[in-house]
XYZ file of C-alpha atoms in Angstrom:
641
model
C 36.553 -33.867 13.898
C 39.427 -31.362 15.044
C 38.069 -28.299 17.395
C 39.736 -26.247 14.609
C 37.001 -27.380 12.102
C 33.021 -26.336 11.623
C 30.351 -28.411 10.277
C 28.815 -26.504 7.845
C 25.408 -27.747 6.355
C 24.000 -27.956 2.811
C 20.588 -27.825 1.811
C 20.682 -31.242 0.220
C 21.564 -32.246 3.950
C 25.027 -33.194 3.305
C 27.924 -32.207 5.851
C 31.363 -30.067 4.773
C 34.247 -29.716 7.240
C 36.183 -26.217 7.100
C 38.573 -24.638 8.878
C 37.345 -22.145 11.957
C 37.511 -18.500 10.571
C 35.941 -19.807 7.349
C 33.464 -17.535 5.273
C 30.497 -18.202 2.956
C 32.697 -17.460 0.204
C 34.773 -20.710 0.907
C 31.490 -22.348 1.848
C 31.018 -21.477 -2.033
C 34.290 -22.955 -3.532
C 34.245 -25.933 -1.351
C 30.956 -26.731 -3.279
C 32.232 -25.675 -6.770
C 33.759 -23.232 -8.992
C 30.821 -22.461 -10.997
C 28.853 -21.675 -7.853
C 31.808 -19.716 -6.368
C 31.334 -17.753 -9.358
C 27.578 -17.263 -9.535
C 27.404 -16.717 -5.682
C 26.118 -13.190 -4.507
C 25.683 -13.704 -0.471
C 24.891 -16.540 1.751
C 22.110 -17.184 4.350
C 23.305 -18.529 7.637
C 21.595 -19.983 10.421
C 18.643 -18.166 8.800
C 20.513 -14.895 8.542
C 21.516 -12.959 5.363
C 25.493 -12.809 5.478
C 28.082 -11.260 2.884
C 30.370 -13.809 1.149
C 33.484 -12.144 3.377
C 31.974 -12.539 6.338
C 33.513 -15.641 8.888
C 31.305 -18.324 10.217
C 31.265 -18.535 13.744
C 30.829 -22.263 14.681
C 28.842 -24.835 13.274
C 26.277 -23.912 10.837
C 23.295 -24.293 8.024
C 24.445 -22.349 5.124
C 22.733 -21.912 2.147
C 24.600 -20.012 -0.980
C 22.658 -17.637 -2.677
C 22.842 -16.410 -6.587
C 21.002 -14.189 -8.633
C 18.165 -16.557 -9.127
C 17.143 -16.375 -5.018
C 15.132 -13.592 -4.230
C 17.211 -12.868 -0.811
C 19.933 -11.801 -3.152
C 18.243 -8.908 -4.593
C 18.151 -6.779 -1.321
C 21.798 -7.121 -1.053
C 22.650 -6.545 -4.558
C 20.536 -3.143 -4.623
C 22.320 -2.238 -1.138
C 25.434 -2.542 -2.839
C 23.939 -0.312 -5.586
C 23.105 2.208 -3.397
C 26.849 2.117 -1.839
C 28.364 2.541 -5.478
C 25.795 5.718 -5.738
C 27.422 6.853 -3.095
C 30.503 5.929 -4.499
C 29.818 8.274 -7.890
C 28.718 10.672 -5.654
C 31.827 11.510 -3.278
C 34.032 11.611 -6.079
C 32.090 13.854 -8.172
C 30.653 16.083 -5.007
C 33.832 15.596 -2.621
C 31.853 17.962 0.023
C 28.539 15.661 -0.015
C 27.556 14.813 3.403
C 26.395 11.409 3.545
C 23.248 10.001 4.944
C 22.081 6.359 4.737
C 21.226 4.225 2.060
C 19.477 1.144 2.145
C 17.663 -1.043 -0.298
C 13.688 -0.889 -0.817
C 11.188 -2.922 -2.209
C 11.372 -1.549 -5.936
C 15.392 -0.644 -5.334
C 17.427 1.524 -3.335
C 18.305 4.989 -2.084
C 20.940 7.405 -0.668
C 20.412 10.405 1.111
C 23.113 13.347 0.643
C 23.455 16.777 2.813
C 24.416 19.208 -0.410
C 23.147 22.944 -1.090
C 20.924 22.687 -3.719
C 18.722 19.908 -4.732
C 20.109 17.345 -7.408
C 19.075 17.777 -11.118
C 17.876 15.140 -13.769
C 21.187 16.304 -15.805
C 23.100 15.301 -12.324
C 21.341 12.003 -12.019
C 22.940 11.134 -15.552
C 26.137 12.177 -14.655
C 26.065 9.884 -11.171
C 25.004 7.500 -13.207
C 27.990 7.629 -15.519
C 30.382 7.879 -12.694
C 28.659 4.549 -11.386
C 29.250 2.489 -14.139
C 33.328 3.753 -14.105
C 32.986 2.499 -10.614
C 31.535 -1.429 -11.369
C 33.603 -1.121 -14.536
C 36.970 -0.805 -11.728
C 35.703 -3.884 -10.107
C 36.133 -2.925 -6.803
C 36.369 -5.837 -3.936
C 33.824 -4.816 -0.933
C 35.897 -4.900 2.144
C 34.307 -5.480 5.474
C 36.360 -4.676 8.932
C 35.484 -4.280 12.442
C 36.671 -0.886 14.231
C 36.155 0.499 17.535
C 33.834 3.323 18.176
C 36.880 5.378 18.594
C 38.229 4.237 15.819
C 34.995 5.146 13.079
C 35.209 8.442 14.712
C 38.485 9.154 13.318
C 37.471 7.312 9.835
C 34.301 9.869 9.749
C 35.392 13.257 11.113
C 34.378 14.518 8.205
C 30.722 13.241 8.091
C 28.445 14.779 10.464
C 25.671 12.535 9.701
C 27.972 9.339 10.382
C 29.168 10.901 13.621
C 26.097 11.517 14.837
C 24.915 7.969 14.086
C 27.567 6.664 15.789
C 27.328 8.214 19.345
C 24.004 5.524 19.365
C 26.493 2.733 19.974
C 27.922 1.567 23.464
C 31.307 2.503 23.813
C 32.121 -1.070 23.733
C 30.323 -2.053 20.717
C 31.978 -3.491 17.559
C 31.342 -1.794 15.016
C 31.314 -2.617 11.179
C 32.550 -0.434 8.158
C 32.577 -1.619 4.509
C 35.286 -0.545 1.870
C 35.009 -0.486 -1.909
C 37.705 1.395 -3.432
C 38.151 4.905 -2.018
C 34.485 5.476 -0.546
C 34.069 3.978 3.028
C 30.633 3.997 4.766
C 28.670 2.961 8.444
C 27.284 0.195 7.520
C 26.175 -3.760 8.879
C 25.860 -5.061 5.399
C 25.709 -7.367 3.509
C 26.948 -6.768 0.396
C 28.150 -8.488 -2.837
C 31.755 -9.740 -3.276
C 32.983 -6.572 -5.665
C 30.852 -4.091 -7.535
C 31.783 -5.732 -10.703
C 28.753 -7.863 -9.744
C 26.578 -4.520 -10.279
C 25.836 -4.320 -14.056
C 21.936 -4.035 -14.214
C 20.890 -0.480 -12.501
C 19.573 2.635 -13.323
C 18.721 5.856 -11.052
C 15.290 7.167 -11.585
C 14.615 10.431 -9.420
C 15.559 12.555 -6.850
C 13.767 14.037 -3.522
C 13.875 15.927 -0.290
C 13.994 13.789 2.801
C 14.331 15.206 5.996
C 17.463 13.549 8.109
C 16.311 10.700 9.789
C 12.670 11.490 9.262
C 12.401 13.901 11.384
C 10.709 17.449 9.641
C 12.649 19.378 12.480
C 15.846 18.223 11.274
C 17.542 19.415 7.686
C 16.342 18.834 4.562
C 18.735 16.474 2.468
C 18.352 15.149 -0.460
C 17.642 11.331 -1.559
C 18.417 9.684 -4.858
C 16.099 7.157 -6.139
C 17.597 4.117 -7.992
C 16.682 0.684 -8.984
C 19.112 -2.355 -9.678
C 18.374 -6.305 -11.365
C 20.579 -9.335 -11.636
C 19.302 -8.770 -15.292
C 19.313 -6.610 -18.295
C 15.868 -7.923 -19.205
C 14.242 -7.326 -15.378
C 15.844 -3.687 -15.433
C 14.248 -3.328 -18.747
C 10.236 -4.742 -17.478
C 10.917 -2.386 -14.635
C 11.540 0.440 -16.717
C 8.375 -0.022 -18.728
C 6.276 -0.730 -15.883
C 7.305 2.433 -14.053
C 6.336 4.406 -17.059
C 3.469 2.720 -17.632
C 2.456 3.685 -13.282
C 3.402 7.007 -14.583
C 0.615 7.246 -17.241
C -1.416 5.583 -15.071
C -0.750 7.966 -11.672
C -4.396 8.305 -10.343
C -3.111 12.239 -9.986
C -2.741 13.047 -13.246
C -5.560 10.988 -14.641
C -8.255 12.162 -12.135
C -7.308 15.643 -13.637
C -7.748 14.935 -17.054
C -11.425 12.738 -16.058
C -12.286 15.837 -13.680
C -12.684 13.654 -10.715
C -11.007 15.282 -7.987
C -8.958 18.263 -6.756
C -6.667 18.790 -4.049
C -5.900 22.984 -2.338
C -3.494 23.922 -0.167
C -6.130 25.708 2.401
C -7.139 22.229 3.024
C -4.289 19.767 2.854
C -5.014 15.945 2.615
C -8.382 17.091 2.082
C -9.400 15.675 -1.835
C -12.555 18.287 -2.965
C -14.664 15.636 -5.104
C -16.459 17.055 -8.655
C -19.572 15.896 -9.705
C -18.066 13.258 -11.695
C -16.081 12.213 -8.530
C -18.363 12.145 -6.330
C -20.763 10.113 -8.622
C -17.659 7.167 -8.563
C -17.476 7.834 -4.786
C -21.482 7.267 -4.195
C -21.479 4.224 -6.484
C -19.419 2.584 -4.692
C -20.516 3.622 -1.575
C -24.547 2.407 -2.501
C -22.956 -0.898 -3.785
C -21.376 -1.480 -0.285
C -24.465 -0.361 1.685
C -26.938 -2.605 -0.326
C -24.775 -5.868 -0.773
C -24.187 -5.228 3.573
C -27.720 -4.644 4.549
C -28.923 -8.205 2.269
C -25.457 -9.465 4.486
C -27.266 -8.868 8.054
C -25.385 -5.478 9.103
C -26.567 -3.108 10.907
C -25.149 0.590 9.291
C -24.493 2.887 11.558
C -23.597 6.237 12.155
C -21.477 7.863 15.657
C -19.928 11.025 16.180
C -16.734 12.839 14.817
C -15.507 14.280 18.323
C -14.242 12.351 21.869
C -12.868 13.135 25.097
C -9.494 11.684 25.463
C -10.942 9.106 28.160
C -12.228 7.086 25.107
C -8.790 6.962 23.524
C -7.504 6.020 27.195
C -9.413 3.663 27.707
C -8.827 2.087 23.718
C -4.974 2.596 24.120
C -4.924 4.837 21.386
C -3.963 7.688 23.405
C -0.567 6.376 24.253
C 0.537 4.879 20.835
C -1.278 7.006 18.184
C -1.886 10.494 20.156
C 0.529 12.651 17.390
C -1.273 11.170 14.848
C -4.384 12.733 15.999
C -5.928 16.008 15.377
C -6.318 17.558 19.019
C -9.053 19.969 19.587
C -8.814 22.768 22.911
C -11.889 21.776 25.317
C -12.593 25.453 26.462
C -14.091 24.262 29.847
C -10.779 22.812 31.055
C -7.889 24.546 28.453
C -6.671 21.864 27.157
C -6.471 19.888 24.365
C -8.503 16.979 25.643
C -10.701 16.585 22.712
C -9.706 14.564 19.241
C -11.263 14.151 16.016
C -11.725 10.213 15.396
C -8.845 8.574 13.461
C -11.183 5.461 13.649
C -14.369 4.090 13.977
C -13.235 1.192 16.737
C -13.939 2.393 19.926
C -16.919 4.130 19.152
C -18.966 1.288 17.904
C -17.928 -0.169 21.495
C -19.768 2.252 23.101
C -22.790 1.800 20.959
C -22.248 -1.940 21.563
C -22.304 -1.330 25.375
C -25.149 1.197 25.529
C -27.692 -1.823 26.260
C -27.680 -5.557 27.556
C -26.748 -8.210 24.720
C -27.955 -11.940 23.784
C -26.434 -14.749 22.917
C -29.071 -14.638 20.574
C -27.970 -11.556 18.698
C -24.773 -12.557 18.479
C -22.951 -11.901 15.746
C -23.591 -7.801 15.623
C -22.361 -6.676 12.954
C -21.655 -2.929 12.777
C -20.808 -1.258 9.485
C -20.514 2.545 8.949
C -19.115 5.186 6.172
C -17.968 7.642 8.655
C -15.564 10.468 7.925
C -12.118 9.681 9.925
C -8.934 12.416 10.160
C -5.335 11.496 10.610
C -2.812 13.883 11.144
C 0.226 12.837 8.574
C 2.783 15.024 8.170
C 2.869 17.026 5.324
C 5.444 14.967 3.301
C 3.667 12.388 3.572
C 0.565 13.020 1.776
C 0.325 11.609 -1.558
C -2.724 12.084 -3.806
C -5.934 10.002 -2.846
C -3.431 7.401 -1.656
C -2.224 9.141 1.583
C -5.106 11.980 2.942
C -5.748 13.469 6.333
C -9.399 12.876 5.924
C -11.102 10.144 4.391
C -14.320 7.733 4.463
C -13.744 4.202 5.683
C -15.587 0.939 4.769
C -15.592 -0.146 8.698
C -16.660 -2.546 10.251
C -16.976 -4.329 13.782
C -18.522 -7.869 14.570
C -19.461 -8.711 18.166
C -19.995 -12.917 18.598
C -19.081 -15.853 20.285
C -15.873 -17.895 20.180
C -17.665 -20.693 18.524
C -18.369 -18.206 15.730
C -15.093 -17.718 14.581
C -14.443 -19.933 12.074
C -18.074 -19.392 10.218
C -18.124 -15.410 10.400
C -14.402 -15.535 8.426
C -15.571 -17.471 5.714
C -18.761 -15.092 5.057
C -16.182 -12.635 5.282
C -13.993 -14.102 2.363
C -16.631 -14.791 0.283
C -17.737 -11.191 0.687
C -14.501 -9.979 0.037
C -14.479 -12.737 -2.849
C -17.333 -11.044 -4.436
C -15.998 -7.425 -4.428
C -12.797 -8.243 -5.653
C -14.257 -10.533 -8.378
C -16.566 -8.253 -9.399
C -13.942 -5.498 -10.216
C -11.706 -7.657 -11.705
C -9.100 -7.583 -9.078
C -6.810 -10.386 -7.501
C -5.283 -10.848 -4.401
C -2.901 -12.580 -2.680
C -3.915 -14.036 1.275
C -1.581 -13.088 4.163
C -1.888 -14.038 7.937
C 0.169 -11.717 10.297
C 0.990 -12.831 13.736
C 2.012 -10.465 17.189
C 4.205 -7.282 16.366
C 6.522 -6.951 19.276
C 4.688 -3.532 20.665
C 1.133 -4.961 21.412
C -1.568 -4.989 24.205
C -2.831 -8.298 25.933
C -0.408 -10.836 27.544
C 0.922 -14.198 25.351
C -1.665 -16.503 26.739
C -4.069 -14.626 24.711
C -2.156 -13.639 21.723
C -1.786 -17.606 21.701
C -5.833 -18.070 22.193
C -6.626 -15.359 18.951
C -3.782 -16.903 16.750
C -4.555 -20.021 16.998
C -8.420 -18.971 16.515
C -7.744 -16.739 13.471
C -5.213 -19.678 11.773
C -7.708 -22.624 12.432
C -10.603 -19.954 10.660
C -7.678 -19.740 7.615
C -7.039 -23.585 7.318
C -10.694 -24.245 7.549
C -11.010 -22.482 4.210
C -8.262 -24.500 2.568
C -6.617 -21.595 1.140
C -3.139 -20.772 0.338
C -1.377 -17.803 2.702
C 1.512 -16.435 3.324
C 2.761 -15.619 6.778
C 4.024 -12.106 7.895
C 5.229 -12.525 11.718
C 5.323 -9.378 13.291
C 2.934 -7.922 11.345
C -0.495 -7.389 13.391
C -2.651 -4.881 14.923
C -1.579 -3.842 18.496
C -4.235 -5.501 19.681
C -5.073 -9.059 17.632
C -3.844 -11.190 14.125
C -5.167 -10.165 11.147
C -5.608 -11.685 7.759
C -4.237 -9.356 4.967
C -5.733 -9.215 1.786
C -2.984 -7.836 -0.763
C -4.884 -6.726 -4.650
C -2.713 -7.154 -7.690
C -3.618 -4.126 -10.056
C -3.608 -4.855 -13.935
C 0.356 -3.793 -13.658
C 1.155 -6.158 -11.195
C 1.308 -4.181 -8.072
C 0.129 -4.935 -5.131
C -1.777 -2.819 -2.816
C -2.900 -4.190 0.628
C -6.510 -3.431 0.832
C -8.978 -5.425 2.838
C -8.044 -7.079 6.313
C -10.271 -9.107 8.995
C -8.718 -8.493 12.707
C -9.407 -10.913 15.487
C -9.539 -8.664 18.799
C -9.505 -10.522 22.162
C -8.597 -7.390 24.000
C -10.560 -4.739 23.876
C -13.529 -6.342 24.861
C -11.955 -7.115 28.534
C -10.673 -3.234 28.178
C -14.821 -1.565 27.535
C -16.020 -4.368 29.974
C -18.158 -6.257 26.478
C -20.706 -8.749 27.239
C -23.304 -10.619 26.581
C -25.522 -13.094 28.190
C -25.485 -16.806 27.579
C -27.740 -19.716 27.214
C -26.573 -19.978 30.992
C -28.128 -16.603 31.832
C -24.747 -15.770 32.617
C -22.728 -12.605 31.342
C -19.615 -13.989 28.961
C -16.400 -11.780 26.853
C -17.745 -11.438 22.824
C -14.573 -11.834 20.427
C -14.371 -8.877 18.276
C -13.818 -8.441 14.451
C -12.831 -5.540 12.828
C -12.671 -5.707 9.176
C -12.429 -3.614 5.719
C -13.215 -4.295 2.241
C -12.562 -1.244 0.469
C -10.091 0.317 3.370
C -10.504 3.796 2.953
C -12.597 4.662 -0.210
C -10.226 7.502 -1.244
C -7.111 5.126 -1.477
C -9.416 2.553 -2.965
C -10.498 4.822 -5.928
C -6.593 5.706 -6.373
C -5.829 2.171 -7.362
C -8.976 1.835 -9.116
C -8.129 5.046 -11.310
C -4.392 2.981 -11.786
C -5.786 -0.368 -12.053
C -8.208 0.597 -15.067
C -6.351 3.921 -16.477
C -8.673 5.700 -16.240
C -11.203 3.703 -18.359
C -13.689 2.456 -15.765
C -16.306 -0.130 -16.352
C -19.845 1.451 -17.381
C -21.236 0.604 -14.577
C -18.566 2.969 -12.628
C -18.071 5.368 -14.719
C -19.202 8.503 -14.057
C -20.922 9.174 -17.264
C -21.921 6.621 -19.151
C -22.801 7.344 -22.445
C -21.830 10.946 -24.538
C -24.962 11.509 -26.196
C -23.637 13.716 -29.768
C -25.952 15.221 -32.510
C -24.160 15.725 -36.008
C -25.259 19.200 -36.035
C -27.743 21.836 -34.676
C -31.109 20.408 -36.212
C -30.783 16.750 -34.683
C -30.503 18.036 -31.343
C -34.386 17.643 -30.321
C -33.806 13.745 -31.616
C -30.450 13.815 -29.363
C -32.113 15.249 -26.635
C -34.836 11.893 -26.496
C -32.109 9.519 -26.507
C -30.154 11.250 -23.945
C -34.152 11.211 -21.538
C -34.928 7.543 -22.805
C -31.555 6.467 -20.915
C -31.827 8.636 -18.133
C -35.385 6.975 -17.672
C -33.750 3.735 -17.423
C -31.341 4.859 -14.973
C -28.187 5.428 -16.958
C -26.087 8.566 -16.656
C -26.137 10.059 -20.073
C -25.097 13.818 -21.270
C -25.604 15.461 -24.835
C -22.747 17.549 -25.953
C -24.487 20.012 -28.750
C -21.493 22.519 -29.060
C -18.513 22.565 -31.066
C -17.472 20.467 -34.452
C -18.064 17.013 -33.770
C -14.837 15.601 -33.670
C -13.571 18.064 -30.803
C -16.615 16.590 -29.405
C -15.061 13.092 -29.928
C -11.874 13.859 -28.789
C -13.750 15.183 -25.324
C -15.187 11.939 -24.810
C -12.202 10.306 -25.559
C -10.110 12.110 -23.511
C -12.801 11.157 -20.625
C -13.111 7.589 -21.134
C -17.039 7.220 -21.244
C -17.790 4.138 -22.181
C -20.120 5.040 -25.113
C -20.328 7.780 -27.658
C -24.274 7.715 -29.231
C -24.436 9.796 -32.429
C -27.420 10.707 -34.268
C -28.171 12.443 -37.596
C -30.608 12.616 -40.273
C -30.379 8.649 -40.805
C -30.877 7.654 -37.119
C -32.979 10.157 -36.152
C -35.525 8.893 -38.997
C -35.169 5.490 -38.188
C -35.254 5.710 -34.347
C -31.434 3.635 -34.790
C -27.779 5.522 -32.743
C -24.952 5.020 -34.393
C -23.019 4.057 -31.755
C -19.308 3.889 -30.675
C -17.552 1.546 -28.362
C -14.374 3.087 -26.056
C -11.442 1.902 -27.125
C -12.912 0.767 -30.551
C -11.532 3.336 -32.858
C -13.912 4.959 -35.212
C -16.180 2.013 -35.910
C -19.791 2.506 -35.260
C -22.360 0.348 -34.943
C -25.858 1.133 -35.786
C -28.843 -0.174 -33.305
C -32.423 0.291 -32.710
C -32.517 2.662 -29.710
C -34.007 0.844 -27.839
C -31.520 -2.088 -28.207
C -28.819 0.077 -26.824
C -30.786 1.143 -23.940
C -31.081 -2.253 -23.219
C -27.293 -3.665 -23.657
C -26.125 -0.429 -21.434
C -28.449 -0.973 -18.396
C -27.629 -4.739 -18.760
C -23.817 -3.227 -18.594
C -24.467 -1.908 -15.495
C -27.012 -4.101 -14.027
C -24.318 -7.217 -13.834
C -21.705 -4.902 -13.136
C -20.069 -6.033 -16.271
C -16.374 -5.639 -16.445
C -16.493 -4.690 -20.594
């Protein structure tokens, strides 16, 4: 072969010859028209590339076309470039930020006066589709850093970006018609290829996250290979948006939220009875599970968070409190449980014999998130977490995280949720040395494989200080929210000095486990709200059963049903007042399971006449005691409907 050729090679294993300087695009047509024409991008050497881009050497290339998922980041990058596109011409003053693609789509942040309005959004939007309409080619060319500070003397934000790079550093701009922009790519051949997209709100960001720095402000849009995947999107957005745990915990009275007390929820009655549901339900199924439930305090000297490493990596998001003995702020409310239950490990000598400990606690936890941050139930500054922390052997490993599975199994089967498995490895700023990142890996995979379950891998992805398996829920939309998580920690025992003592009267290092179910129980009743709309099983819900007399002179009748359920444990309420279909619509409107009506006919005949959520306005008429019996069975099993 000439020293003017590459070998570039194919999935299928076979071998092309090209010229040097050749791009993925040729890679493309060398294959075949119709794939020149379907291709989007390229991945080579393991790297997502634009079709313009050259090859440098001999390589694995793999085409890619709207049917590989590694396409869809760099179509909805080139989205967000034709935003920006719309945008300049329309707004020739609009300072320009970044805009990269996300996991549901894309945005761009612009430095203009006044905040963007829906009416503007349409109008971008209009100027977008002139722009893929035009066709224009997506041009890619290396410049010096001299040289982009010429191209962007107008752009601020660009300028400022650039003085990051050495003075020596290539540097890589990307064309498409008259908007250039910063940028490393990849992108599509031509924004013809953009015909699927739609822009779906705007927002204040601050410039490069930073809530010192100017507020700009950041268009939200959303692009598909398809008309038909644009479309699901579209309808399962708005169907999250009926679903948004923030509107419907107003309308069920659940929870409140006032600015004296940011990322503090207040819980209402009905709230709180969710909150202590599921908080009993954890407690009992953990104490039949052999945990101990504990209890340790709210405040710490900063030696604890020293000695934990928390103090150097997580100090600003803690809330610091002034120790009036020395002036400073040496004191911190806990962000987490961890390095307390240490301490309460370490306050006495430990057998192999006890081994595993298994610590589990409800404590209340504060993180200080900035204020643009905080999001409902979802994202809080204080919260209640289902913690907890094994101590055992080595040997244990494998047999503690499959009772942890099946635990996790039984939670998530009993609310009706999925999940998807994920095993994440070292993230490159860690504690411990490789020699025993390698020792917990390996221990946490082995523990994985032992199960026989499918996984998928996220490298990069752990705690600071072990692996972790992920445990990802798919709501009834089809969303997924990572939830529970087992940790394997071989380093903070050697940092609190852990032991116990062996068979060989000897003292020996425990391995540590720290793992959720629930994660924090705000969050978790946020995507509970979402995952049933509102409509939780009877067992949840907060009231149970709407006990409703036809009028004034059933009422004492009324009032025995509604004290023959509470006897029998179920949360029942009798709403006298008002017509009785605004006293429908009330229950309606808060999703309790059962409306039980009585008049002249079932108060005679000891019978309800009852009616099913979700059921319309059929009734059903039943002995009393009959229903008393189907609800409490509802809620004994935990029945999902």
């Amino acid at each position: 072969m000439s020293s003017e050729h590459i070998r570039i090679t194919l999935p299928n294993g076979d071998v092309l010859e090209l010229p040097e300087g050749s791009t993925a695009g040729d890679v493309a047509a060398a294959i075949g028209p119709g794939l020149a024409r379907a291709a989007l991008a390229a991945v080579v050497n393991g790297r997502t590339v634009g079709l313009m881009e050259p090859i440098e050497g001999d390589a694995e290339v793999r085409i890619l076309t709207e049917k590989d998922p590694e396409a869809l980041p760099v179509l909805r990058h080139s989205a967000a470039h034709v935003l920006a596109t719309a945008v300049r011409e329309l707004r020739p003053g609009a300072g320009i930020g970044f805009g990269p693609a996300i996991d549901e789509g894309f945005y761009y942040d612009f430095d203009v006066p006044e905040p963007f309005t829906p009416e503007d959004l349409e109008i971008f939007e209009q100027k977008m589709e002139e722009v893929t309409e035009a066709d224009q080619p997506f041009e890619r060319k290396h410049v010096t850093k001299e040289e982009a500070r010429e191209l962007f003397s107008d752009d601020p934000l660009k300028l400022e970006r650039l003085e990051e790079f050495d003075d020596d550093e290539v540097i890589t701009v990307y064309e498409n018609g008259p908007f250039m922009d910063l940028c490393k790519g990849p992108h599509v051949p031509s924004t013809g290829r953009l015909e699927h997209f739609k822009l779906l709100s705007g927002a204040g960001a601050y410039w490069r996250g930073d809530e010192r720095r100017q507020m700009l402000q950041r268009i939200y849009g959303t692009a598909f290979p398809k008309q038909q995947d644009l479309d699901e999107y579209i309808e399962r957005r708005e169907e999250a948006r009926k679903r948004d745990h923030r509107r419907v915990g107003k309308d069920l009275d659940l929870f409140l939220f006032h600015p004296w007390a940011p990322g503090a929820p207040f819980w209402t009655d009905r709230g709180t009875t969710v909150f202590q549901v599921l908080s009993e339900w954890m407690s009992g199924v953990l104490r039949e599970n052999g945990y101990q439930q504990v209890k340790t305090p709210l405040l710490y000297n900063k030696s604890l968070w020293e000695q934990s490493g928390h103090w150097g990596k997580y100090r600003e998001n803690m809330f610091m409190v002034l120790d009036k003995e020395s002036g400073e702020h040496d004191l911190s409310l806990k962000p987490m449980n961890c390095p307390s239950h240490y301490l309460l490990y370490q306050a006495r000598r430990r057998s192999y014999r006890e081994l595993p400990v298994r610590f589990a606690t409800q404590d209340v936890l504060h993180r200080n998130e900035v204020t643009g941050a905080l999001s409902g139930l979802t994202r809080v500054r204080q919260f209640q977490q289902d913690d907890a922390h094994i101590f055992l052997t080595e040997d244990q490993i494998v047999d503690e995280v499959r009772r942890l599975v099946e635990l996790i199994d039984y939670f998530y089967r009993t609310l009706g949720l999925e999940y998807r498995t994920k095993f994440a490895t070292r993230p490159e700023e860690r504690i411990g040395d490789d020699a025993m990142w390698d020792r917990s890996e390996r221990a946490l995979r082995d523990a994985l494989d032992a199960l026989g379950r499918p996984y998928d891998l996220k490298e990069g992805d752990g705690a600071f200080y072990g692996p972790k398996i992920d445990f990802d829920v798919v709501d009834a939309i089809g969303r997924e929210w990572q939830l529970g998580t087992i940790q394997l920690d071989y380093a903070n025992p050697d940092r609190f000095d852990l032991t116990y003592v062996g068979e060989d009267n000897t003292e020996h290092r425990p391995v540590i486990i720290h793992r959720a179910i629930f994660g924090s129980f705000e969050r978790f009743i946020a995507i509970l709200i979402e995952h049933y709309a509102g409509a939780f099983p009877t067992w949840l819900s907060p009231e149970q059963v709407r006990v409703l007399p036809i009028s004034e002179q059933w009422v004492d009748s009324a009032r025995d049903l509604v004290t023959q359920l509470e006897h029998a444990g179920v949360r029942a309420r009798m709403a006298p007042r008002d017509t009785l279909n605004y006293r429908i619509r009330e229950a309606e409107k808060l999703k309790i399971p059962y409306m039980a009506v009585v008049g002249e006919r079932e108060a005679a005949n000891d019978t309800v006449a009852v009616r099913r959520r979700g059921a319309g306005k059929k009734q059903d008429i039943i002995a009393r005691a009959d229903f008393v019996e189907r609800v409490t069975e509802e809620v004994r099993s935990r029945a999902l409907e």
